[in-house]
């Protein structure tokens, strides 16, 4: 949810089940032996601190240690890695050096695409990789559900430092950085295609797993001068990952990375880049900063003949109006977005997202029209379900509109069921703004049913979430502010009492993930 990754995507585990940070402190493993020398985990351990040094990594590097990529590495570890490198043949040394360009984990396809050349042919590179494995690499298991079972690797920092130094000395680093960036462009496009095709959890998991490499590729300053030549690729990666920034709770990170790449861009940004920049301003609670970017994006779409961007801009204008509480304007913009959005958009929010926004804009002022929008969304979705799959984000926002309508009808249990489902889906995707809005709506519904303790639990968890994810200047959307005000007016005097105050604080301690499974 912005500050934390969704469950199941954060741990990098070795094939034998031990987390990587635990493995660094474990004893040597017999099945990872070098041919005639120490295994990679053993030479890593050559530089570990004595047993009587408490919390060695937390205490900062020892006198013989240095920080490499943010981690302390000892001189002994580097010396052991140098000895392992010296034991390699020419092909293994060349691959070792080239693999140092990877920031995170990688698979065989990445090795073949980034590292192969005339000196290391694609047909031979995987065989060299197998020989190099016991010397410089660790096997990791960071595959997500449904992914093909292929080996994955990670190069420890001492080995990477040895390879990076020699890669630079050989003069090959600029070329490898460019190849790595091209691979990251393809990777970002793959993730975007999965999102648009309905494999949204797969898209998110892929982007999160590869984020260390993608982040490096989004920094044009890593290229040799002129750096502006690489800014186009950096911007394309950032734009392809729009769903990670906008939907999956990483708006602040996406805003920073996109602004950095755009600042180094030589020409005019594309309409889609400006659309994303505006969307990230909105998601960061700055709708006034989004307006001038929307104007520039429209001009760029007309200039470039990008008809698809016009639908994106109409949807974003609707989202901006809804954020500001201008529901009639929001409804008009969402209707325009539906008229402009293709049946199968290859980029950006889907038609289902437009229907969901329209229903949210109408649910408090025209419930019948909101219900009609949801019904039309169902028909629109069912006609293309087999090809496009699910839009989980749109479904979560639609569920919030359904909860509002059920509460309007006086069916508190059905309203709570929709709100709880929306909360769980937003949490699965990692959307802090969506989860907070759904939880506040659920709190209001619980409060109307007389379940004040549950409402206080939820409000406490929401406040903790917002303070941990957003800065102090962030203001939630008007839709969420109205919901929260209703609950606070009813609870304001009651929260002064010890019981509800304790419930509020307990909710903050337990958090929304725990409460979503109970309320």
Coordinates of C-alpha atoms in Angstrom, one line a residue:
X1 CA 0.0 0.0 0.0
X2 CA 2.6 2.5 -1.1
X3 CA 4.7 2.2 2.0
X4 CA 4.5 -1.6 2.1
X5 CA 4.2 -4.3 -0.6
X6 CA 1.2 -6.6 -0.7
X7 CA 1.6 -9.9 1.1
X8 CA 3.3 -12.6 -0.8
X9 CA 5.5 -10.3 -2.9
X10 CA 8.1 -9.0 -0.5
X11 CA 10.2 -11.9 0.6
X12 CA 13.1 -13.1 -1.5
X13 CA 13.7 -16.7 -0.6
X14 CA 16.3 -19.2 -1.5
X15 CA 15.4 -22.6 -3.0
X16 CA 15.8 -24.3 0.4
X17 CA 13.3 -21.9 1.9
X18 CA 15.6 -19.6 3.9
X19 CA 15.2 -15.9 3.5
X20 CA 18.2 -14.2 1.9
X21 CA 19.1 -12.2 5.0
X22 CA 19.0 -15.2 7.2
X23 CA 21.1 -17.2 4.7
X24 CA 23.9 -14.6 5.0
X25 CA 24.2 -15.6 8.6
X26 CA 23.7 -19.4 8.2
X27 CA 26.4 -22.0 8.0
X28 CA 27.7 -23.3 4.7
X29 CA 25.5 -25.6 2.6
X30 CA 27.0 -28.8 1.2
X31 CA 24.9 -28.7 -2.0
X32 CA 26.3 -25.3 -3.1
X33 CA 30.0 -26.3 -3.2
X34 CA 32.5 -24.9 -5.6
X35 CA 34.3 -27.4 -7.8
X36 CA 37.6 -27.1 -5.8
X37 CA 36.9 -24.2 -3.4
X38 CA 34.4 -22.5 -1.2
X39 CA 30.8 -22.1 -2.2
X40 CA 29.4 -18.6 -2.7
X41 CA 27.7 -18.5 0.7
X42 CA 31.0 -19.6 2.4
X43 CA 33.1 -16.8 0.8
X44 CA 30.3 -14.3 1.8
X45 CA 30.6 -15.6 5.4
X46 CA 34.4 -15.1 5.4
X47 CA 33.8 -11.4 6.2
X48 CA 31.1 -11.8 8.8
X49 CA 31.6 -10.1 12.2
X50 CA 32.6 -12.1 15.3
X51 CA 29.8 -13.6 17.4
X52 CA 30.3 -11.1 20.2
X53 CA 29.4 -8.1 18.0
X54 CA 25.7 -7.5 18.6
X55 CA 23.5 -6.4 15.6
X56 CA 26.6 -6.0 13.3
X57 CA 24.6 -4.8 10.3
X58 CA 22.4 -2.4 12.3
X59 CA 25.5 -0.9 13.9
X60 CA 27.0 0.2 10.6
X61 CA 30.1 -1.1 8.8
X62 CA 33.1 -2.2 10.7
X63 CA 36.5 -0.6 10.1
X64 CA 37.3 -3.0 7.3
X65 CA 33.8 -2.8 5.8
X66 CA 32.4 -0.5 3.1
X67 CA 28.9 0.2 2.0
X68 CA 28.1 -1.2 -1.5
X69 CA 24.5 -0.6 -2.8
X70 CA 23.5 0.3 0.7
X71 CA 24.8 -2.9 2.3
X72 CA 28.0 -3.4 4.4
X73 CA 30.5 -5.6 2.7
X74 CA 33.8 -6.6 4.4
X75 CA 37.2 -6.6 2.9
X76 CA 37.5 -10.4 3.4
X77 CA 34.3 -10.9 1.4
X78 CA 35.6 -8.9 -1.4
X79 CA 39.0 -10.8 -1.3
X80 CA 37.1 -14.1 -1.4
X81 CA 35.1 -12.9 -4.4
X82 CA 38.3 -11.9 -6.1
X83 CA 39.7 -15.4 -5.6
X84 CA 36.6 -16.9 -7.0
X85 CA 36.8 -14.6 -10.0
X86 CA 40.4 -15.6 -10.6
X87 CA 39.4 -19.2 -10.7
X88 CA 37.0 -18.6 -13.6
X89 CA 37.7 -19.1 -17.3
X90 CA 37.5 -16.3 -19.8
X91 CA 33.8 -16.9 -20.6
X92 CA 32.8 -17.1 -17.0
X93 CA 34.6 -13.9 -16.2
X94 CA 33.0 -12.1 -19.0
X95 CA 29.5 -13.2 -17.9
X96 CA 30.3 -12.4 -14.3
X97 CA 31.1 -8.9 -15.3
X98 CA 28.1 -8.4 -17.4
X99 CA 25.7 -9.8 -14.8
X100 CA 26.8 -7.0 -12.4
X101 CA 24.6 -4.7 -14.3
X102 CA 21.5 -6.3 -12.8
X103 CA 20.2 -4.5 -9.7
X104 CA 17.9 -7.4 -8.5
X105 CA 17.1 -10.9 -9.4
X106 CA 17.0 -12.2 -13.0
X107 CA 16.2 -15.2 -15.1
X108 CA 17.7 -17.0 -18.1
X109 CA 15.9 -14.8 -20.7
X110 CA 17.3 -11.6 -19.1
X111 CA 20.8 -13.1 -19.1
X112 CA 20.5 -14.1 -22.8
X113 CA 19.1 -10.7 -23.9
X114 CA 21.4 -8.4 -21.9
X115 CA 24.6 -10.4 -21.7
X116 CA 24.9 -12.3 -25.0
X117 CA 27.2 -11.0 -27.7
X118 CA 29.6 -12.3 -30.4
X119 CA 32.1 -13.1 -27.6
X120 CA 29.4 -14.8 -25.6
X121 CA 26.9 -16.3 -28.1
X122 CA 23.2 -16.7 -27.1
X123 CA 23.5 -20.5 -27.7
X124 CA 26.3 -20.7 -25.2
X125 CA 25.5 -18.1 -22.5
X126 CA 23.2 -20.4 -20.5
X127 CA 25.8 -23.1 -20.3
X128 CA 28.3 -20.5 -19.0
X129 CA 25.7 -19.4 -16.5
X130 CA 25.4 -22.9 -15.1
X131 CA 29.2 -23.1 -14.6
X132 CA 29.2 -19.7 -13.0
X133 CA 26.4 -20.4 -10.5
X134 CA 28.4 -22.0 -7.7
X135 CA 31.1 -19.3 -8.0
X136 CA 29.1 -16.0 -7.9
X137 CA 25.4 -16.5 -7.8
X138 CA 22.6 -17.7 -5.6
X139 CA 19.4 -19.5 -6.7
X140 CA 16.3 -17.7 -5.5
X141 CA 12.7 -18.5 -5.6
X142 CA 10.8 -15.3 -6.3
X143 CA 8.3 -16.7 -8.8
X144 CA 4.7 -15.7 -8.3
X145 CA 1.6 -17.8 -8.6
X146 CA 1.0 -19.1 -12.2
X147 CA 4.4 -18.1 -13.5
X148 CA 6.5 -20.6 -15.5
X149 CA 8.9 -22.6 -13.3
X150 CA 12.3 -21.2 -14.5
X151 CA 15.4 -20.7 -12.4
X152 CA 16.0 -17.3 -10.9
X153 CA 19.3 -15.9 -9.7
X154 CA 20.8 -13.1 -7.6
X155 CA 24.4 -11.9 -7.5
X156 CA 25.6 -11.0 -3.9
X157 CA 27.1 -7.6 -3.5
X158 CA 30.7 -8.6 -3.1
X159 CA 30.6 -10.6 -6.3
X160 CA 28.7 -7.7 -8.0
X161 CA 31.4 -5.3 -6.9
X162 CA 34.1 -7.4 -8.4
X163 CA 32.3 -7.8 -11.7
X164 CA 31.3 -4.1 -11.9
X165 CA 34.8 -2.9 -11.4
X166 CA 36.2 -5.1 -14.1
X167 CA 33.3 -4.3 -16.5
X168 CA 34.1 -0.6 -16.1
X169 CA 37.8 -1.3 -16.6
X170 CA 37.1 -3.2 -19.7
X171 CA 35.1 -0.2 -21.1
X172 CA 32.0 -2.3 -21.7
X173 CA 29.7 -0.7 -19.0
X174 CA 28.1 2.0 -21.2
X175 CA 27.0 -0.6 -23.7
X176 CA 25.7 -3.0 -21.0
X177 CA 23.7 -0.2 -19.4
X178 CA 22.0 0.5 -22.7
X179 CA 21.2 -3.1 -23.3
X180 CA 19.9 -3.4 -19.7
X181 CA 17.6 -0.3 -20.3
X182 CA 16.2 -1.8 -23.5
X183 CA 15.5 -5.0 -21.7
X184 CA 13.7 -3.0 -19.0
X185 CA 11.6 -1.2 -21.6
X186 CA 10.4 -4.6 -22.9
X187 CA 9.8 -5.8 -19.3
X188 CA 7.7 -2.7 -18.5
X189 CA 5.6 -3.3 -21.7
X190 CA 5.0 -6.9 -20.7
X191 CA 3.7 -5.8 -17.3
X192 CA 1.5 -3.2 -18.9
X193 CA 0.1 -5.7 -21.4
X194 CA -0.7 -8.1 -18.6
X195 CA -2.5 -5.4 -16.7
X196 CA -4.6 -4.4 -19.7
X197 CA -5.5 -8.1 -20.4
X198 CA -6.9 -8.6 -17.0
X199 CA -3.9 -10.3 -15.3
X200 CA -3.6 -7.5 -12.9
X201 CA -2.0 -9.3 -9.9
X202 CA 0.5 -10.9 -12.3
X203 CA 1.3 -7.4 -13.7
X204 CA 1.8 -5.9 -10.3
X205 CA 3.9 -8.8 -9.0
X206 CA 6.1 -8.7 -12.1
X207 CA 6.6 -5.0 -11.7
X208 CA 7.4 -5.2 -8.0
X209 CA 9.8 -8.0 -8.4
X210 CA 11.7 -6.3 -11.2
X211 CA 11.4 -2.8 -9.7
X212 CA 15.1 -2.6 -8.7
X213 CA 16.2 -3.0 -12.3
X214 CA 13.3 -0.9 -13.6
X215 CA 14.1 1.9 -11.2
X216 CA 17.7 2.0 -12.4
X217 CA 16.5 2.1 -16.0
X218 CA 14.2 5.0 -15.2
X219 CA 17.3 7.1 -14.3
X220 CA 18.8 8.5 -17.5
X221 CA 21.8 9.8 -15.6
X222 CA 23.2 6.2 -15.5
X223 CA 23.9 6.5 -19.3
X224 CA 27.0 8.0 -20.8
X225 CA 26.6 11.5 -22.1
X226 CA 24.4 12.7 -23.8
X227 CA 22.0 11.5 -21.1
X228 CA 19.0 13.1 -22.8
X229 CA 19.1 10.4 -25.5
X230 CA 18.2 7.8 -22.9
X231 CA 15.4 9.9 -21.3
X232 CA 12.9 8.7 -23.9
X233 CA 13.4 5.1 -22.7
X234 CA 13.2 6.1 -19.1
X235 CA 10.0 8.0 -19.6
X236 CA 8.5 5.1 -21.6
X237 CA 9.2 2.7 -18.7
X238 CA 7.6 5.1 -16.2
X239 CA 4.5 5.6 -18.3
X240 CA 4.2 1.8 -19.0
X241 CA 4.1 1.3 -15.2
X242 CA 1.3 3.8 -14.7
X243 CA -0.9 1.1 -12.9
X244 CA 1.9 0.6 -10.3
X245 CA 2.0 4.2 -9.5
X246 CA -1.7 5.1 -9.8
X247 CA -3.6 2.0 -8.7
X248 CA -1.1 0.1 -6.5
X249 CA -0.3 2.8 -4.1
X250 CA 3.1 4.1 -5.3
X251 CA 2.1 7.5 -6.5
X252 CA 4.9 9.3 -4.6
X253 CA 7.6 7.1 -6.1
X254 CA 6.1 7.3 -9.5
X255 CA 5.8 11.1 -9.4
X256 CA 9.5 11.4 -8.4
X257 CA 10.8 9.0 -11.1
X258 CA 8.6 10.5 -13.9
X259 CA 9.5 14.1 -13.0
X260 CA 13.2 13.2 -13.0
X261 CA 13.0 11.5 -16.4
X262 CA 10.9 14.3 -17.9
X263 CA 13.4 17.0 -16.6
X264 CA 16.1 15.4 -18.8
X265 CA 13.9 14.9 -21.9
X266 CA 15.2 16.7 -24.9
X267 CA 11.9 17.2 -26.7
X268 CA 8.2 17.7 -25.8
X269 CA 6.6 15.0 -23.6
X270 CA 4.0 12.8 -25.1
X271 CA 0.3 13.2 -24.2
X272 CA 0.5 9.9 -22.2
X273 CA 3.5 11.1 -20.2
X274 CA 1.7 14.3 -19.3
X275 CA -1.5 12.5 -18.5
X276 CA 0.4 10.3 -16.1
X277 CA 2.1 13.3 -14.6
X278 CA -1.3 14.9 -14.0
X279 CA -2.8 11.7 -12.6
X280 CA 0.1 11.4 -10.1
X281 CA -0.4 15.0 -8.9
X282 CA -4.1 14.1 -8.3
X283 CA -3.2 10.9 -6.5
X284 CA -0.8 12.9 -4.3
X285 CA -3.6 15.2 -3.3
X286 CA -2.7 18.1 -5.5
X287 CA -5.6 18.5 -8.0
X288 CA -4.6 22.2 -8.7
X289 CA -1.2 21.0 -10.0
X290 CA -3.0 18.5 -12.3
X291 CA -5.0 21.1 -14.3
X292 CA -2.1 22.8 -16.2
X293 CA -0.7 19.4 -17.1
X294 CA -4.1 18.3 -18.4
X295 CA -4.1 21.3 -20.7
X296 CA -0.6 20.4 -22.0
X297 CA -1.6 16.8 -22.4
X298 CA -4.6 17.7 -24.6
X299 CA -2.4 19.9 -26.8
X300 CA 0.1 17.1 -27.1
X301 CA -2.6 14.6 -28.0
X302 CA -3.9 16.9 -30.8
X303 CA -0.3 17.6 -32.0
X304 CA 0.6 13.9 -32.1
X305 CA -2.8 12.7 -33.4
X306 CA -3.1 10.4 -30.4
X307 CA -6.9 9.8 -30.3
X308 CA -6.6 7.2 -27.5
X309 CA -5.2 9.9 -25.2
X310 CA -8.4 11.9 -25.4
X311 CA -10.3 9.2 -23.6
X312 CA -7.6 9.0 -20.9
X313 CA -7.8 12.8 -20.4
X314 CA -11.6 12.7 -20.2
X315 CA -11.4 10.0 -17.5
X316 CA -8.8 12.0 -15.6
X317 CA -10.9 15.2 -15.8
X318 CA -13.8 13.1 -14.3
X319 CA -11.6 11.8 -11.6
X320 CA -10.3 15.3 -10.8
X321 CA -13.9 16.7 -10.6
X322 CA -15.0 13.8 -8.4
X323 CA -12.0 14.4 -6.1
X324 CA -13.1 18.0 -5.7
X325 CA -16.7 17.1 -5.1
X326 CA -18.0 18.5 -8.4
X327 CA -20.2 15.4 -9.1
X328 CA -22.2 16.8 -12.0
X329 CA -19.0 17.8 -13.9
X330 CA -17.5 14.4 -13.1
X331 CA -20.5 12.5 -14.5
X332 CA -20.3 14.5 -17.7
X333 CA -16.6 13.8 -18.1
X334 CA -17.0 10.1 -17.4
X335 CA -19.7 9.9 -20.1
X336 CA -17.3 11.6 -22.5
X337 CA -14.6 9.1 -21.6
X338 CA -16.9 6.2 -22.4
X339 CA -17.7 7.7 -25.8
X340 CA -13.9 8.1 -26.5
X341 CA -12.5 4.9 -24.9
X342 CA -12.1 1.9 -27.3
X343 CA -13.6 -1.4 -26.6
X344 CA -10.2 -2.9 -25.7
X345 CA -8.0 0.0 -24.7
X346 CA -4.3 -1.0 -25.0
X347 CA -3.3 1.5 -22.3
X348 CA -4.8 3.2 -19.3
X349 CA -8.1 2.9 -17.5
X350 CA -10.7 0.5 -19.0
X351 CA -14.3 1.2 -19.9
X352 CA -15.3 -0.5 -16.7
X353 CA -13.3 2.1 -14.8
X354 CA -15.2 4.8 -16.6
X355 CA -18.5 3.2 -15.6
X356 CA -17.3 2.9 -12.0
X357 CA -16.4 6.5 -11.8
X358 CA -19.8 7.5 -13.3
X359 CA -21.6 5.4 -10.6
X360 CA -19.6 7.0 -7.8
X361 CA -20.3 10.5 -9.2
X362 CA -24.1 9.8 -9.2
X363 CA -24.6 7.4 -6.2
X364 CA -25.3 10.2 -3.6
X365 CA -27.4 12.5 -5.9
X366 CA -29.1 10.2 -8.4
X367 CA -29.2 6.6 -7.1
X368 CA -31.3 5.4 -10.0
X369 CA -28.8 6.7 -12.6
X370 CA -25.9 5.3 -10.6
X371 CA -27.6 1.8 -10.5
X372 CA -28.2 2.1 -14.3
X373 CA -24.5 2.9 -14.8
X374 CA -23.5 -0.2 -12.7
X375 CA -25.9 -2.4 -14.7
X376 CA -24.5 -1.1 -18.0
X377 CA -21.0 -1.7 -16.7
X378 CA -22.0 -5.4 -16.1
X379 CA -23.3 -5.7 -19.6
X380 CA -20.3 -4.0 -21.1
X381 CA -18.0 -6.2 -19.1
X382 CA -19.7 -9.5 -19.8
X383 CA -19.5 -8.9 -23.5
X384 CA -15.7 -8.9 -23.4
X385 CA -15.0 -10.9 -20.2
X386 CA -13.3 -13.8 -22.0
X387 CA -10.8 -11.6 -23.8
X388 CA -10.1 -8.8 -21.4
X389 CA -10.4 -10.5 -18.0
X390 CA -11.1 -8.6 -14.8
X391 CA -10.4 -5.0 -13.9
X392 CA -10.0 -5.5 -10.2
X393 CA -9.5 -1.8 -9.5
X394 CA -12.7 -0.9 -11.3
X395 CA -14.6 -3.7 -9.5
X396 CA -13.4 -2.4 -6.2
X397 CA -14.6 1.1 -6.9
X398 CA -17.9 -0.2 -8.3
X399 CA -18.4 -2.2 -5.0
X400 CA -18.1 1.1 -3.1
X401 CA -20.8 2.6 -5.3
X402 CA -23.0 -0.5 -4.6
X403 CA -22.4 -0.1 -0.9
X404 CA -23.6 3.5 -1.1
X405 CA -26.7 2.4 -3.0
X406 CA -27.5 -0.4 -0.6
X407 CA -27.1 1.9 2.4
X408 CA -29.5 4.3 0.6
X409 CA -32.0 1.5 0.4
X410 CA -31.6 0.8 4.1
X411 CA -30.0 -2.6 3.6
X412 CA -27.0 -2.3 6.0
X413 CA -25.8 -5.9 5.8
X414 CA -25.6 -5.8 2.0
X415 CA -24.0 -2.4 2.1
X416 CA -21.4 -3.7 4.6
X417 CA -20.7 -6.7 2.4
X418 CA -20.0 -4.6 -0.6
X419 CA -17.8 -2.2 1.4
X420 CA -15.8 -5.0 3.0
X421 CA -15.2 -6.6 -0.4
X422 CA -14.0 -3.3 -1.8
X423 CA -11.7 -2.9 1.2
X424 CA -10.2 -6.3 0.6
X425 CA -9.7 -5.8 -3.1
X426 CA -8.0 -2.4 -2.6
X427 CA -5.7 -4.0 -0.1
X428 CA -4.8 -6.8 -2.5
X429 CA -3.9 -4.3 -5.1
X430 CA -2.0 -2.1 -2.7
X431 CA -4.2 1.0 -3.1
X432 CA -3.9 3.1 0.1
X433 CA -6.4 5.7 -1.1
X434 CA -8.9 3.1 -2.1
X435 CA -8.5 1.1 1.1
X436 CA -8.9 4.1 3.3
X437 CA -12.0 5.2 1.4
X438 CA -13.6 1.8 1.6
X439 CA -12.7 1.4 5.3
X440 CA -14.3 4.8 6.2
X441 CA -17.4 3.8 4.2
X442 CA -17.6 0.5 6.1
X443 CA -17.1 2.4 9.4
X444 CA -20.1 4.6 8.5
X445 CA -22.2 1.6 7.7
X446 CA -21.2 -0.2 11.0
X447 CA -22.0 3.0 12.9
X448 CA -25.5 3.3 11.4
X449 CA -26.1 -0.3 12.5
X450 CA -25.1 0.5 16.1
X451 CA -21.7 -1.3 16.0
X452 CA -19.7 1.6 17.3
X453 CA -16.6 -0.4 18.4
X454 CA -16.1 -1.8 14.9
X455 CA -16.4 1.7 13.4
X456 CA -13.8 3.1 15.9
X457 CA -11.5 0.2 15.0
X458 CA -11.7 1.0 11.3
X459 CA -11.2 4.8 11.8
X460 CA -8.1 4.2 13.9
X461 CA -6.6 1.9 11.3
X462 CA -7.4 4.4 8.5
X463 CA -5.7 7.3 10.4
X464 CA -2.6 5.2 10.9
X465 CA -2.5 4.2 7.2
X466 CA -2.9 7.8 6.0
X467 CA -0.2 9.2 8.3
X468 CA 2.2 6.4 7.3
X469 CA 1.7 6.6 3.5
X470 CA 0.9 10.3 2.8
X471 CA 2.6 13.5 3.9
X472 CA 0.9 16.0 6.2
X473 CA -0.3 18.1 3.3
X474 CA -2.4 15.3 1.8
X475 CA -6.1 15.9 1.7
X476 CA -8.4 12.9 0.8
X477 CA -10.9 13.2 -2.0
X478 CA -14.1 15.0 -1.2
X479 CA -16.1 11.8 -1.6
X480 CA -14.0 10.3 1.3
X481 CA -14.1 13.5 3.4
X482 CA -17.9 13.5 3.4
X483 CA -18.0 9.9 4.5
X484 CA -15.5 10.5 7.3
X485 CA -17.4 13.6 8.5
X486 CA -20.6 11.6 8.9
X487 CA -18.8 9.1 11.1
X488 CA -16.9 11.7 13.1
X489 CA -20.0 13.8 13.8
X490 CA -21.6 10.7 15.3
X491 CA -18.5 9.5 17.2
X492 CA -17.0 12.9 18.2
X493 CA -18.4 13.0 21.7
X494 CA -18.3 9.2 22.1
X495 CA -14.6 9.0 21.3
X496 CA -13.9 11.1 24.4
X497 CA -15.1 8.0 26.4
X498 CA -12.5 5.5 27.4
X499 CA -14.1 2.5 25.7
X500 CA -14.3 3.9 22.2
X501 CA -11.0 5.6 22.6
X502 CA -9.4 2.3 23.4
X503 CA -11.2 0.7 20.4
X504 CA -9.8 3.5 18.1
X505 CA -6.3 3.0 19.4
X506 CA -6.6 -0.8 19.1
X507 CA -7.7 -0.5 15.5
X508 CA -4.6 1.6 14.8
X509 CA -2.4 -1.1 16.4
X510 CA -4.0 -3.9 14.4
X511 CA -4.2 -2.3 11.0
X512 CA -6.5 -2.6 8.1
X513 CA -5.2 -6.0 6.9
X514 CA -6.3 -7.7 10.1
X515 CA -9.6 -5.8 10.4
X516 CA -10.5 -6.5 6.8
X517 CA -10.8 -10.2 7.6
X518 CA -13.0 -9.6 10.6
X519 CA -15.4 -6.7 10.1

